[in-house]
């Protein structure tokens, strides 16, 4: 074997190691790309909402004057706070403290569940339906589509919680948890824009 | 995500797979090998191309006489809707994804795509979505009749009152293909950003890879807008909302914005990889480096950026305010700048080169000439006064078919012929290839050129019958259409027979310069025995610098010695 060949094989080994090591990095990069793309769906709904609201003569259906903002605000605060809770959970996992991770992840799920519960209560008390004009359609479309994302986030968190019970599952990296956490932050940021658009701007 | 294929790597590494006679079954499995998936994409979408072409030929048969006599008007509506939808969503997008899938990991020196299983899932959605769309022929009321853009309120009509109607199946099918495209785009972007071989900097990355990246970025920012619009359209159709229903306060123009915000850039999703193919084929067959490689590479990304702000030029006649028309007219004209830079670069590449008029080269040159023509009529249509005059006429149809068939389909053919020896290890038959080229080029001109005078004379598109004054050009166009149908026969014969018993030509029959030609033909499952260390940029024809430092470089010399003047002519 020539020296050159030995060097190149050495490089090859390094390259392979690097690539295998970086698979989690690839996944994270890909997931961020996906979230950016997903945010454009929300963006197009937001743009649609804005266009409809600014160009429609009878924006609210008959008998509707606006939305109650107090209870949704509590909901909002709970959802935003849960972003910090899941961050704490991730830090615990980073420090290999599994019980702390589980407790804080469960707390996040509970807060997400409370948000969905509050959303359901709000929906059931509203005087307009999905079919009631552009406002009814856009309101239920935006909150419902976001609610589906919250539900997905909670299911992902449940999956990560279940996987933490498998021994040594998170010893060699925890991309799933990172992705779940990123997704949760994404859902929160979308909600802030959504809340501003629907509840604040009336 | 793991990077492991289904077989143990140690056993199969270094062994060619598709050429082995007992291995054809791989193409019918849920393989995670990007090369198998690439060929699955190409073959599946080509079958849909034939289906869409059949629809087109029935339409040309109808239009050969001014009266509506061959098919019913509603059938005609369904035919043009299905023709457009199949050709875009199940031929042009997937075939280019297939070529990209096959070539990008080879060109950047990677063993596979970043997410192989996701890649396989993306592929298998395409036949499912395609069959779903075709199945709308079997349900009461037939397929959607609202054209491939499904404008409301036409698309909201539901005469059968069934929940499952042609339009609903159309939306679901497009949604599935959209999910597939998004997953594919995430995969491509991650692969190109993260998996380039050591030493492959951005400006050592081939122009094809740049163009695929630029195209997939468009998918990522554009497709969600169409998805949003399609969700709202589906809700209007099934759940009783009124987003786009004018009689209940809705605004159908908003759908047009949602639709074109994606569907205009979608043209660049299709044409950019074809630009990449031109940029790869020309240097190989002209034996010269790609002229202005860096500028050509960057201009792809510039097209990505500008194309995000041109969509309203489809809506000049949709009560668009004048300031908006003016703005989008200027941005539309701007796209001509990066496109023109590319054409200039290609012409300069072949200028003074030792041209080999092989089939891929002929298709590339033919595609570029058609692209120039289509680009000029595109400038016509981008300017408001002319667009308002020819809006919704055959001029528009002629223009975008010159783009889609003249440039894109011919570019795809160029790519398939050029990399056929890499994919199969065998050479196609040059005579059949040239026959295919002549039939395609003449057919394209015969069918699509007459559409321009027809449009200027005022013949509207999407009609089954027309005034007899338009008869002459329609007869010419129909003859061209049948010629194009005929042109696929030598292609199929060529591909099948060459794959089975073509001459074995080794790893680098073109004496081409590029990472994909370092692998065996067909490449082994893991592509490279050793990942190449890249030390210089692509297209090193006529230069002495090596491409890679740790494995043998592509052999360019033998070609120039064996090249006789006759072959070069």
XYZ file of C-alpha atoms in Angstrom:
771
model
C 0.000 0.000 0.000
C 1.386 3.375 -0.962
C 1.553 6.215 1.473
C -0.879 8.243 -0.627
C -3.405 5.472 -0.514
C -3.013 5.105 3.225
C -3.606 8.824 3.651
C -6.661 8.775 1.446
C -8.092 5.791 3.329
C -7.530 7.643 6.528
C -9.383 10.611 5.100
C -12.115 8.267 3.965
C -12.535 6.969 7.491
C -12.750 10.519 8.807
C -15.281 11.430 6.148
C -17.466 8.448 6.960
C -17.296 9.120 10.645
C -18.160 12.740 10.023
C -21.167 11.843 7.891
C -22.544 9.274 10.306
C -22.036 11.654 13.163
C -23.813 14.400 11.307
C -26.989 12.490 10.541
C -28.758 14.142 13.479
C -27.516 17.451 12.100
C -29.038 16.626 8.711
C -32.333 15.729 10.321
C -32.416 18.938 12.291
C -31.578 21.016 9.222
C -34.263 19.224 7.233
C -36.816 19.719 9.981
C -36.137 23.457 10.148
C -36.508 23.675 6.363
C -39.812 21.849 6.669
C -41.058 24.192 9.416
C -40.140 27.235 7.325
C -42.150 25.806 4.460
C -45.045 24.938 6.767
C -45.089 28.489 8.076
C -45.848 29.705 4.541
C -49.219 27.888 4.656
C -50.064 29.927 7.744
C -48.665 33.013 6.070
C -50.964 32.521 3.092
C -53.944 32.079 5.412
C -52.938 35.249 7.272
C -52.640 37.166 4.013
C -56.007 35.773 2.940
C -57.524 36.870 6.261
C -56.105 40.363 5.872
C -57.355 40.733 2.299
C -60.810 39.435 3.170
C -61.064 41.640 6.257
C -59.986 44.805 4.498
C -62.090 44.331 1.357
C -65.335 42.794 2.613
C -68.270 45.095 3.331
C -70.133 42.834 5.776
C -67.195 41.316 7.600
C -69.026 40.079 10.702
C -72.104 37.880 10.320
C -75.394 39.373 11.511
C -75.592 39.734 15.290
C -71.841 39.456 15.789
C -69.920 42.542 16.862
C -66.557 41.091 17.786
C -64.738 38.453 19.770
C -64.350 38.053 23.530
C -60.640 38.547 24.237
C -60.263 37.753 27.961
C -60.425 33.974 27.998
C -58.377 33.589 24.807
C -55.752 35.779 26.470
C -55.466 33.335 29.395
C -55.208 30.552 26.861
C -52.482 32.487 25.060
C -50.477 33.012 28.225
C -50.669 29.294 29.051
C -49.535 28.299 25.552
C -46.649 30.789 25.452
C -45.469 29.749 28.928
C -45.418 26.109 27.859
C -42.629 27.026 25.418
C -40.405 27.799 28.402
C -41.508 24.623 30.169
C -40.524 22.416 27.238
C -37.211 24.253 27.062
C -36.580 23.322 30.716
C -37.495 19.718 29.889
C -34.934 19.734 27.087
C -32.259 21.096 29.427
C -32.980 18.285 31.893
C -32.577 15.750 29.113
C -29.350 17.445 28.089
C -28.082 16.942 31.660
C -29.270 13.301 31.498
C -31.835 13.865 34.261
C -34.653 11.758 32.884
C -37.201 12.333 35.651
C -36.955 16.080 35.372
C -37.390 15.702 31.627
C -40.490 13.550 32.036
C -42.137 15.836 34.591
C -41.606 18.997 32.590
C -42.636 17.332 29.339
C -45.825 16.138 31.037
C -46.400 19.696 32.257
C -46.038 20.949 28.676
C -48.568 18.393 27.506
C -50.961 19.449 30.253
C -50.620 23.120 29.256
C -51.183 22.256 25.584
C -54.182 20.183 26.612
C -55.538 23.125 28.618
C -55.160 25.338 25.550
C -57.125 22.912 23.384
C -59.773 22.590 26.111
C -60.096 26.369 26.339
C -60.358 26.540 22.548
C -63.188 23.992 22.556
C -65.054 25.912 25.255
C -64.675 29.117 23.263
C -65.878 27.480 20.042
C -68.961 26.020 21.678
C -69.999 29.416 23.031
C -69.647 31.388 19.789
C -72.788 32.733 18.083
C -71.531 32.063 14.517
C -70.746 28.941 12.507
C -68.058 27.871 10.031
C -70.466 28.581 7.168
C -71.294 32.127 8.345
C -69.624 34.387 5.832
C -65.957 35.096 5.349
C -65.358 35.931 9.003
C -66.838 32.656 10.270
C -64.918 30.689 7.662
C -61.567 32.375 8.295
C -61.951 32.291 12.094
C -62.608 28.561 12.283
C -60.109 27.794 9.522
C -57.249 29.621 11.257
C -57.961 28.514 14.822
C -58.822 24.981 13.692
C -55.724 24.578 11.532
C -53.597 25.888 14.383
C -55.420 23.612 16.832
C -54.526 20.623 14.652
C -50.885 21.638 14.967
C -51.218 21.916 18.766
C -52.741 18.444 18.835
C -49.883 17.113 16.675
C -47.407 18.721 19.068
C -49.018 17.065 22.092
C -49.013 13.681 20.356
C -45.322 14.112 19.492
C -44.589 14.995 23.124
C -46.458 11.870 24.259
C -44.343 9.833 21.853
C -41.137 11.341 23.222
C -42.328 10.703 26.768
C -43.021 7.075 25.902
C -39.612 6.712 24.294
C -37.918 8.041 27.430
C -39.122 4.859 29.192
C -37.007 2.724 26.812
C -33.692 2.223 28.602
C -30.782 4.245 27.182
C -32.947 5.543 24.325
C -31.647 9.120 24.518
C -28.037 8.287 25.309
C -26.761 8.875 21.758
C -28.598 12.063 20.967
C -32.210 13.050 21.078
C -33.144 14.560 17.727
C -36.794 13.577 18.228
C -37.050 15.683 21.372
C -35.304 18.607 19.715
C -37.692 18.420 16.785
C -40.718 18.194 19.066
C -39.498 21.198 20.999
C -38.825 23.185 17.809
C -42.276 22.295 16.542
C -43.798 23.493 19.806
C -42.002 26.844 19.623
C -43.191 27.138 16.012
C -46.812 26.500 17.056
C -46.452 29.206 19.729
C -45.022 31.812 17.401
C -47.808 31.139 14.905
C -50.340 31.602 17.700
C -48.905 34.994 18.632
C -49.397 36.236 15.068
C -52.815 34.609 14.904
C -53.938 36.151 18.201
C -52.780 39.581 17.118
C -54.540 39.239 13.780
C -57.863 37.849 14.989
C -58.329 39.069 18.556
C -56.298 42.253 18.871
C -57.068 43.677 15.407
C -60.865 43.807 15.518
C -33.106 8.964 9.923
C -30.594 6.331 9.040
C -28.593 6.084 5.906
C -28.725 2.323 5.628
C -30.229 0.531 2.659
C -32.173 -2.675 3.073
C -29.229 -4.964 2.296
C -26.147 -5.392 4.427
C -23.693 -2.896 2.995
C -20.616 -5.124 3.164
C -22.099 -7.735 0.849
C -23.402 -5.578 -1.958
C -20.863 -2.782 -2.009
C -19.029 -2.534 -5.262
C -21.491 -4.666 -7.166
C -23.527 -3.198 -9.966
C -27.222 -3.773 -9.422
C -29.715 -2.937 -12.170
C -27.764 -4.525 -14.991
C -27.804 -7.887 -13.294
C -30.667 -9.822 -14.882
C -32.060 -11.120 -11.603
C -32.220 -7.655 -10.144
C -34.964 -5.973 -12.175
C -37.388 -6.778 -9.354
C -35.727 -4.019 -7.320
C -37.660 -1.452 -9.301
C -40.924 -2.834 -7.958
C -39.888 -2.717 -4.312
C -39.888 -0.046 -1.638
C -36.180 0.573 -2.250
C -34.410 3.406 -0.426
C -31.569 3.595 -2.962
C -31.708 7.004 -4.637
C -30.756 5.457 -7.996
C -33.591 2.934 -7.912
C -36.003 5.673 -6.801
C -34.733 7.963 -9.548
C -35.474 5.388 -12.235
C -38.819 4.569 -10.614
C -39.699 8.264 -10.858
C -38.585 8.546 -14.472
C -40.389 5.432 -15.722
C -43.605 6.091 -13.757
C -43.829 9.668 -14.911
C -43.106 8.658 -18.506
C -46.162 6.373 -18.378
C -48.208 9.368 -17.236
C -46.615 11.379 -20.071
C -48.014 8.861 -22.539
C -51.454 9.073 -20.867
C -51.403 12.874 -20.980
C -50.215 12.717 -24.585
C -53.125 10.459 -25.470
C -55.518 13.077 -24.057
C -53.757 15.728 -26.145
C -54.089 13.668 -29.319
C -57.821 13.146 -28.730
C -58.108 16.928 -28.365
C -56.125 17.506 -31.563
C -58.403 14.984 -33.256
C -61.392 17.002 -32.139
C -59.828 20.268 -33.334
C -58.956 18.982 -36.810
C -62.472 20.069 -37.869
C -64.205 23.294 -36.764
C -67.292 21.432 -35.506
C -67.469 19.604 -32.195
C -67.874 16.128 -33.590
C -65.358 13.683 -32.133
C -66.057 14.028 -28.406
C -68.736 15.657 -26.320
C -67.994 19.200 -25.078
C -67.954 18.090 -21.434
C -65.549 15.284 -22.348
C -63.378 17.861 -24.120
C -63.350 20.010 -20.960
C -62.370 16.999 -18.891
C -59.657 16.112 -21.404
C -57.888 19.472 -21.313
C -58.167 19.577 -17.526
C -56.674 16.112 -17.173
C -54.080 16.764 -19.881
C -52.728 19.818 -18.056
C -52.889 18.271 -14.603
C -51.266 14.976 -15.600
C -48.543 16.620 -17.652
C -47.562 18.981 -14.838
C -48.153 17.057 -11.632
C -47.382 13.555 -12.881
C -44.898 14.014 -15.708
C -42.793 17.167 -15.615
C -42.386 17.568 -11.851
C -41.739 13.894 -11.063
C -39.476 13.169 -14.026
C -37.204 16.049 -13.047
C -37.301 14.959 -9.412
C -36.304 11.524 -10.727
C -33.347 12.866 -12.709
C -32.332 14.991 -9.722
C -32.685 12.023 -7.420
C -30.452 9.914 -9.600
C -27.847 12.563 -10.312
C -27.547 14.928 -7.360
C -25.980 12.462 -4.868
C -23.626 11.201 -7.603
C -22.647 14.722 -8.642
C -21.952 15.965 -5.125
C -20.143 12.802 -4.061
C -22.661 11.479 -1.533
C -23.712 7.899 -0.915
C -27.423 8.646 -0.945
C -29.939 11.391 -0.305
C -30.091 12.783 3.236
C -33.352 10.971 4.057
C -33.585 7.761 1.994
C -36.812 6.438 3.494
C -38.554 9.792 3.119
C -37.360 9.727 -0.480
C -39.058 6.381 -1.099
C -42.283 7.581 0.545
C -42.249 10.696 -1.685
C -41.971 8.514 -4.753
C -44.745 6.073 -3.885
C -47.190 8.940 -3.389
C -46.894 9.808 -7.094
C -48.501 6.649 -8.578
C -51.137 6.740 -5.828
C -52.044 10.353 -6.566
C -51.946 9.747 -10.314
C -54.263 6.751 -10.132
C -56.579 8.733 -7.856
C -56.791 11.472 -10.476
C -57.364 8.980 -13.310
C -60.076 7.259 -11.269
C -62.223 10.370 -11.613
C -63.060 9.106 -15.144
C -65.010 6.273 -13.519
C -67.228 8.252 -11.142
C -70.592 9.856 -11.999
C -70.088 13.279 -13.577
C -66.580 12.431 -14.740
C -63.350 14.322 -14.013
C -62.958 17.958 -13.115
C -63.755 20.272 -16.031
C -62.344 23.510 -14.654
C -58.874 23.380 -16.202
C -55.638 22.670 -14.400
C -55.892 25.921 -12.459
C -59.378 25.090 -11.049
C -60.562 28.703 -10.847
C -63.640 29.264 -8.719
C -66.547 29.761 -9.273
C -66.295 27.287 -12.207
C -64.564 24.719 -10.022
C -67.227 25.106 -7.338
C -70.005 23.871 -9.602
C -71.094 20.402 -8.602
C -73.899 19.256 -10.901
C -74.017 15.712 -9.532
C -74.262 16.894 -5.898
C -72.090 13.966 -4.840
C -69.525 14.495 -2.115
C -67.002 12.527 -4.180
C -66.882 14.342 -7.509
C -64.203 15.002 -10.098
C -63.142 18.296 -8.554
C -62.754 16.828 -5.056
C -60.646 13.964 -6.406
C -58.582 16.499 -8.350
C -57.875 18.541 -5.192
C -57.003 15.451 -3.131
C -54.724 14.144 -5.840
C -52.931 17.488 -6.205
C -52.628 17.662 -2.406
C -50.952 14.239 -2.258
C -48.530 15.173 -5.010
C -47.908 18.436 -3.129
C -46.994 16.608 0.080
C -44.678 14.412 -1.981
C -43.053 17.502 -3.513
C -42.524 19.183 -0.148
C -40.899 16.068 1.300
C -38.754 15.792 -1.812
C -37.767 19.452 -1.565
C -36.755 19.123 2.107
C -34.697 16.096 1.101
C -32.961 17.801 -1.839
C -32.179 21.002 0.053
C -30.747 19.109 3.030
C -28.747 16.804 0.759
C -27.254 19.656 -1.245
C -26.478 21.781 1.800
C -25.122 19.088 4.072
C -23.851 16.138 2.063
C -21.459 17.540 -0.520
C -18.178 15.621 -0.685
C -15.206 17.009 1.224
C -13.640 19.812 -0.791
C -16.778 20.500 -2.805
C -17.346 24.164 -2.092
C -20.341 25.972 -3.562
C -18.358 27.085 -6.595
C -17.132 23.558 -7.217
C -20.720 22.296 -7.295
C -22.026 21.470 -10.781
C -24.537 23.857 -12.348
C -27.156 21.083 -12.420
C -26.998 20.793 -8.629
C -27.315 24.572 -8.307
C -30.362 24.559 -10.534
C -32.007 21.685 -8.637
C -31.406 23.558 -5.392
C -32.888 26.745 -6.834
C -35.926 24.825 -8.108
C -36.539 23.012 -4.829
C -36.326 26.260 -2.858
C -39.235 27.482 -5.003
C -41.221 24.383 -4.045
C -40.617 25.183 -0.383
C -41.856 28.748 -0.449
C -44.446 28.399 -3.209
C -46.239 25.126 -2.751
C -47.659 25.999 0.713
C -49.571 28.863 -0.916
C -51.274 26.493 -3.368
C -51.949 24.121 -0.471
C -53.632 26.935 1.452
C -55.775 27.858 -1.550
C -56.647 24.214 -2.225
C -57.732 23.663 1.398
C -60.062 26.653 1.177
C -61.393 25.503 -2.203
C -62.063 22.044 -0.798
C -63.902 23.551 2.184
C -66.026 25.683 -0.154
C -66.816 22.594 -2.173
C -67.615 20.231 0.695
C -68.137 22.089 3.987
C -70.329 24.976 2.870
C -67.909 27.860 3.504
C -67.874 30.821 1.150
C -64.242 31.910 0.771
C -64.356 31.957 -3.031
C -68.137 31.931 -3.589
C -69.036 35.380 -4.943
C -72.814 35.077 -4.447
C -72.192 34.559 -0.720
C -69.658 37.356 -0.286
C -66.536 35.416 -1.171
C -63.706 36.636 -3.379
C -62.570 34.272 -6.178
C -59.692 36.591 -7.117
C -57.957 35.653 -3.851
C -57.834 32.058 -5.063
C -56.138 33.235 -8.248
C -53.451 34.901 -6.139
C -52.959 31.777 -4.035
C -52.824 29.646 -7.146
C -50.422 31.727 -9.209
C -48.139 32.575 -6.312
C -47.120 28.946 -6.579
C -48.013 28.027 -10.103
C -46.043 30.667 -11.883
C -42.811 29.912 -9.991
C -43.693 26.268 -10.661
C -42.652 26.937 -14.252
C -39.171 27.666 -12.924
C -39.313 24.539 -10.761
C -39.604 22.717 -14.068
C -37.349 24.796 -16.265
C -34.442 25.338 -13.841
C -33.350 21.665 -13.699
C -33.593 21.655 -17.487
C -31.248 24.659 -17.572
C -29.001 22.531 -15.395
C -29.165 19.684 -17.921
C -28.220 22.068 -20.743
C -25.315 23.328 -18.639
C -24.068 19.767 -18.118
C -24.632 18.373 -21.613
C -23.120 21.229 -23.638
C -19.607 21.217 -22.120
C -19.321 17.432 -22.485
C -20.291 17.366 -26.142
C -18.541 20.599 -27.111
C -15.362 19.692 -25.138
C -15.172 23.112 -23.532
C -15.703 24.377 -19.967
C -19.089 25.894 -19.247
C -18.727 29.574 -20.099
C -19.421 31.796 -17.102
C -20.048 28.846 -14.790
C -20.318 30.974 -11.646
C -22.698 33.446 -13.225
C -24.854 30.632 -14.611
C -24.927 28.970 -11.198
C -25.859 32.150 -9.349
C -28.415 33.198 -11.964
C -30.445 30.110 -11.007
C -30.791 31.454 -7.488
C -31.578 34.925 -8.829
C -34.437 33.361 -10.832
C -35.675 31.747 -7.606
C -35.809 35.146 -5.935
C -37.367 37.134 -8.799
C -39.911 34.444 -9.614
C -41.497 34.960 -6.207
C -42.773 38.348 -7.371
C -44.108 37.863 -10.884
C -47.317 35.869 -10.433
C -49.819 38.640 -11.152
C -48.868 38.656 -14.855
C -51.338 35.765 -15.154
C -54.010 38.066 -13.770
C -53.643 41.236 -15.856
C -57.221 40.659 -17.016
C -58.556 39.873 -13.508
C -59.534 43.438 -12.562
C -55.975 44.047 -11.404
C -55.264 47.679 -10.495
C -52.915 49.544 -12.896
C -50.079 50.050 -10.386
C -50.032 46.312 -9.769
C -49.993 45.581 -13.488
C -47.065 47.962 -13.909
C -45.089 46.459 -11.027
C -45.562 42.881 -12.165
C -44.844 43.771 -15.772
C -41.425 45.082 -14.725
C -40.613 42.080 -12.515
C -41.664 39.728 -15.293
C -39.316 41.432 -17.708
C -36.573 41.169 -15.082
C -36.664 37.354 -15.175
C -35.469 37.598 -18.751
C -32.129 38.925 -17.483
C -30.861 35.809 -15.616
C -32.440 33.597 -18.290
C -30.690 35.561 -21.011
C -27.383 35.310 -19.126
C -27.742 31.549 -19.208
C -28.472 31.453 -22.937
C -25.468 33.692 -23.554
C -23.330 31.362 -21.458
C -24.473 28.301 -23.407
C -23.854 29.912 -26.780
C -20.399 30.969 -25.654
C -19.772 27.437 -24.384
C -20.344 25.793 -27.754
C -18.688 28.653 -29.674
C -15.529 27.227 -31.201
C -15.937 23.892 -29.430
C -15.297 20.468 -30.903
C -18.963 19.697 -31.279
C -20.216 16.123 -31.252
C -23.761 16.014 -32.579
C -24.887 13.117 -30.466
C -28.565 12.714 -29.581
C -28.312 14.456 -26.178
C -26.438 17.351 -27.794
C -29.081 17.672 -30.522
C -31.858 17.680 -27.951
C -30.012 20.247 -25.845
C -29.430 22.556 -28.817
C -33.021 22.098 -29.985
C -34.283 22.779 -26.490
C -32.239 25.972 -26.197
C -33.445 27.272 -29.566
C -37.054 26.611 -28.526
C -36.390 28.254 -25.181
C -35.191 31.429 -26.883
C -38.364 31.520 -28.970
C -40.568 30.820 -25.929
C -38.701 33.466 -23.967
C -39.421 36.082 -26.620
C -43.154 35.323 -26.695
C -42.940 35.370 -22.890
C -41.743 38.969 -23.044
C -44.715 39.709 -25.342
C -47.092 38.239 -22.795
C -45.398 39.951 -19.879
C -46.219 43.367 -21.279
C -49.701 44.445 -20.278
C -51.067 45.823 -23.586
C -50.208 42.714 -25.611
C -51.317 40.391 -22.836
C -54.733 42.049 -22.624
C -55.048 41.636 -26.381
C -54.125 37.937 -26.547
C -55.297 36.916 -23.061
C -57.024 33.514 -23.074
C -56.183 32.901 -26.732
C -54.085 30.238 -28.409
C -51.117 32.618 -28.309
C -50.792 31.826 -24.609
C -51.183 28.108 -25.283
C -48.493 28.268 -27.956
C -46.161 30.188 -25.652
C -46.288 27.866 -22.673
C -46.185 24.735 -24.794
C -43.000 26.041 -26.347
C -41.656 26.371 -22.822
C -42.959 23.049 -21.590
C -42.532 20.856 -24.648
C -40.027 22.772 -26.729
C -37.575 23.498 -23.957
C -38.420 21.330 -20.954
C -39.409 18.017 -22.545
C -36.532 18.259 -25.020
C -34.188 19.052 -22.136
C -35.492 16.019 -20.260
C -34.838 13.864 -23.333
C -31.329 15.326 -23.542
C -30.757 14.402 -19.900
C -32.122 10.881 -20.277
C -29.953 10.162 -23.341
C -26.898 11.779 -21.798
C -26.992 9.802 -18.545
C -28.474 6.614 -20.039
C -24.993 4.985 -20.231
C -24.463 5.902 -16.572
C -27.799 4.473 -15.463
C -27.562 1.220 -17.426
C -23.921 0.746 -18.402
C -25.073 0.428 -22.017
C -25.287 2.821 -24.966
C -28.552 3.761 -26.653
C -28.848 3.410 -30.435
C -27.693 6.640 -32.063
C -29.796 6.202 -35.237
C -33.053 5.743 -33.365
C -32.084 8.653 -31.122
C -31.584 10.962 -34.116
C -34.888 9.814 -35.632
C -36.527 10.607 -32.296
C -34.955 14.050 -32.296
C -36.082 14.916 -35.817
C -39.649 13.752 -35.179
C -39.788 15.660 -31.880
C -38.339 18.877 -33.251
C -40.454 18.946 -36.390
C -43.547 17.870 -34.447
C -43.023 20.611 -31.845
C -42.749 23.285 -34.515
C -45.751 21.954 -36.472
C -48.102 21.810 -33.494
C -47.095 24.803 -31.398
C -45.943 27.370 -33.956
C -49.418 27.636 -35.631
C -50.933 28.387 -32.237
C -49.265 31.819 -32.293
C -51.001 33.090 -35.471
C -54.208 31.443 -34.248
C -53.994 33.403 -31.015
C -53.252 36.658 -32.795
C -56.263 35.993 -35.037
C -58.326 35.665 -31.865
C -59.029 31.964 -31.433
C -59.903 31.387 -27.758
C -58.349 28.485 -25.869
C -60.299 25.638 -24.272
C -62.976 25.344 -26.937
C -64.068 22.168 -28.715
C -65.393 23.993 -31.813
C -64.283 27.155 -33.567
C -64.906 29.484 -36.466
C -63.942 27.908 -39.844
C -61.482 30.755 -40.530
C -59.129 29.106 -38.020
C -59.293 25.720 -39.760
C -56.001 25.765 -41.708
C -53.634 26.321 -38.794
C -55.574 23.852 -36.670
C -55.109 21.110 -39.260
C -51.362 21.832 -39.319
C -51.238 21.761 -35.518
C -53.119 18.479 -35.373
C -50.695 16.853 -37.815
C -47.854 18.064 -35.594
C -49.613 16.623 -32.559
C -49.879 13.184 -34.112
C -46.231 13.434 -35.148
C -45.292 14.073 -31.509
C -47.303 11.032 -30.504
C -45.406 9.034 -33.116
C -42.077 10.417 -31.880
C -42.354 8.561 -28.571
C -42.254 5.191 -30.356
C -38.584 5.258 -31.436
C -37.739 6.580 -27.971
C -39.448 3.687 -26.181
C -37.963 1.176 -28.632
C -34.522 2.711 -28.142
C -34.638 2.741 -24.356
C -36.029 -0.781 -23.939
C -33.828 -2.486 -26.502
C -30.678 -0.611 -25.454
C -31.265 -1.400 -21.794
C -31.666 -5.092 -22.598
C -28.968 -5.599 -25.243
C -27.217 -2.311 -25.974
C -23.463 -2.175 -26.311
C -21.624 -2.123 -22.979
C -19.595 1.068 -22.945
C -17.828 1.284 -19.595
C -17.959 3.948 -16.942
C -17.306 7.112 -18.910
C -18.250 6.749 -22.570
C -18.544 10.509 -23.160
C -15.095 11.164 -21.651
C -16.934 13.554 -19.391
C -15.559 15.496 -16.445
C -17.589 15.202 -13.267
C -17.971 13.165 -10.103
C -20.822 11.042 -11.441
C -18.494 9.638 -14.126
C -16.055 8.335 -11.513
C -18.472 5.629 -10.417
C -19.062 2.355 -12.184
C -21.941 2.182 -14.683
C -24.424 1.508 -13.239
C -23.100 2.766 -9.899
C -22.904 0.398 -6.960
C -25.393 0.723 -4.117
C -23.038 2.918 -2.117
C -22.007 4.897 -5.226
C -18.332 5.366 -4.310
C -15.909 2.903 -2.822
C -14.130 5.902 -1.370
C -15.771 9.275 -1.088
C -13.895 11.567 -3.490
C -11.911 14.510 -2.185
C -12.732 17.335 -4.590
C -9.873 19.690 -5.410
C -11.214 21.769 -8.317
C -14.367 23.013 -9.965
C -16.439 21.218 -12.593
C -16.017 21.422 -16.397
C -12.232 21.140 -16.527
C -12.094 20.442 -20.265
C -8.870 21.591 -21.818
C -7.337 22.233 -18.406
C -4.831 19.991 -16.719
C -5.952 20.372 -13.138
C -7.237 17.227 -11.390
C -10.839 16.979 -10.190
C -10.228 14.723 -7.192
C -7.137 13.908 -5.182
C -7.763 10.492 -3.634
C -9.195 8.429 -6.497
C -8.343 8.209 -10.238
C -9.506 11.249 -12.172
C -11.897 11.009 -15.132
C -10.050 10.077 -18.292
C -10.419 12.807 -20.923
C -7.388 12.165 -23.115
C -8.430 8.983 -24.876
C -11.359 10.714 -26.452
C -9.422 13.489 -28.126
C -6.931 11.008 -29.546
C -9.569 8.715 -30.987
C -11.634 11.572 -32.310
C -11.461 11.699 -36.051
C -12.537 14.790 -38.000
C -15.591 12.949 -39.325
C -16.828 12.269 -35.830
C -16.167 15.811 -34.822
C -18.109 17.396 -37.649
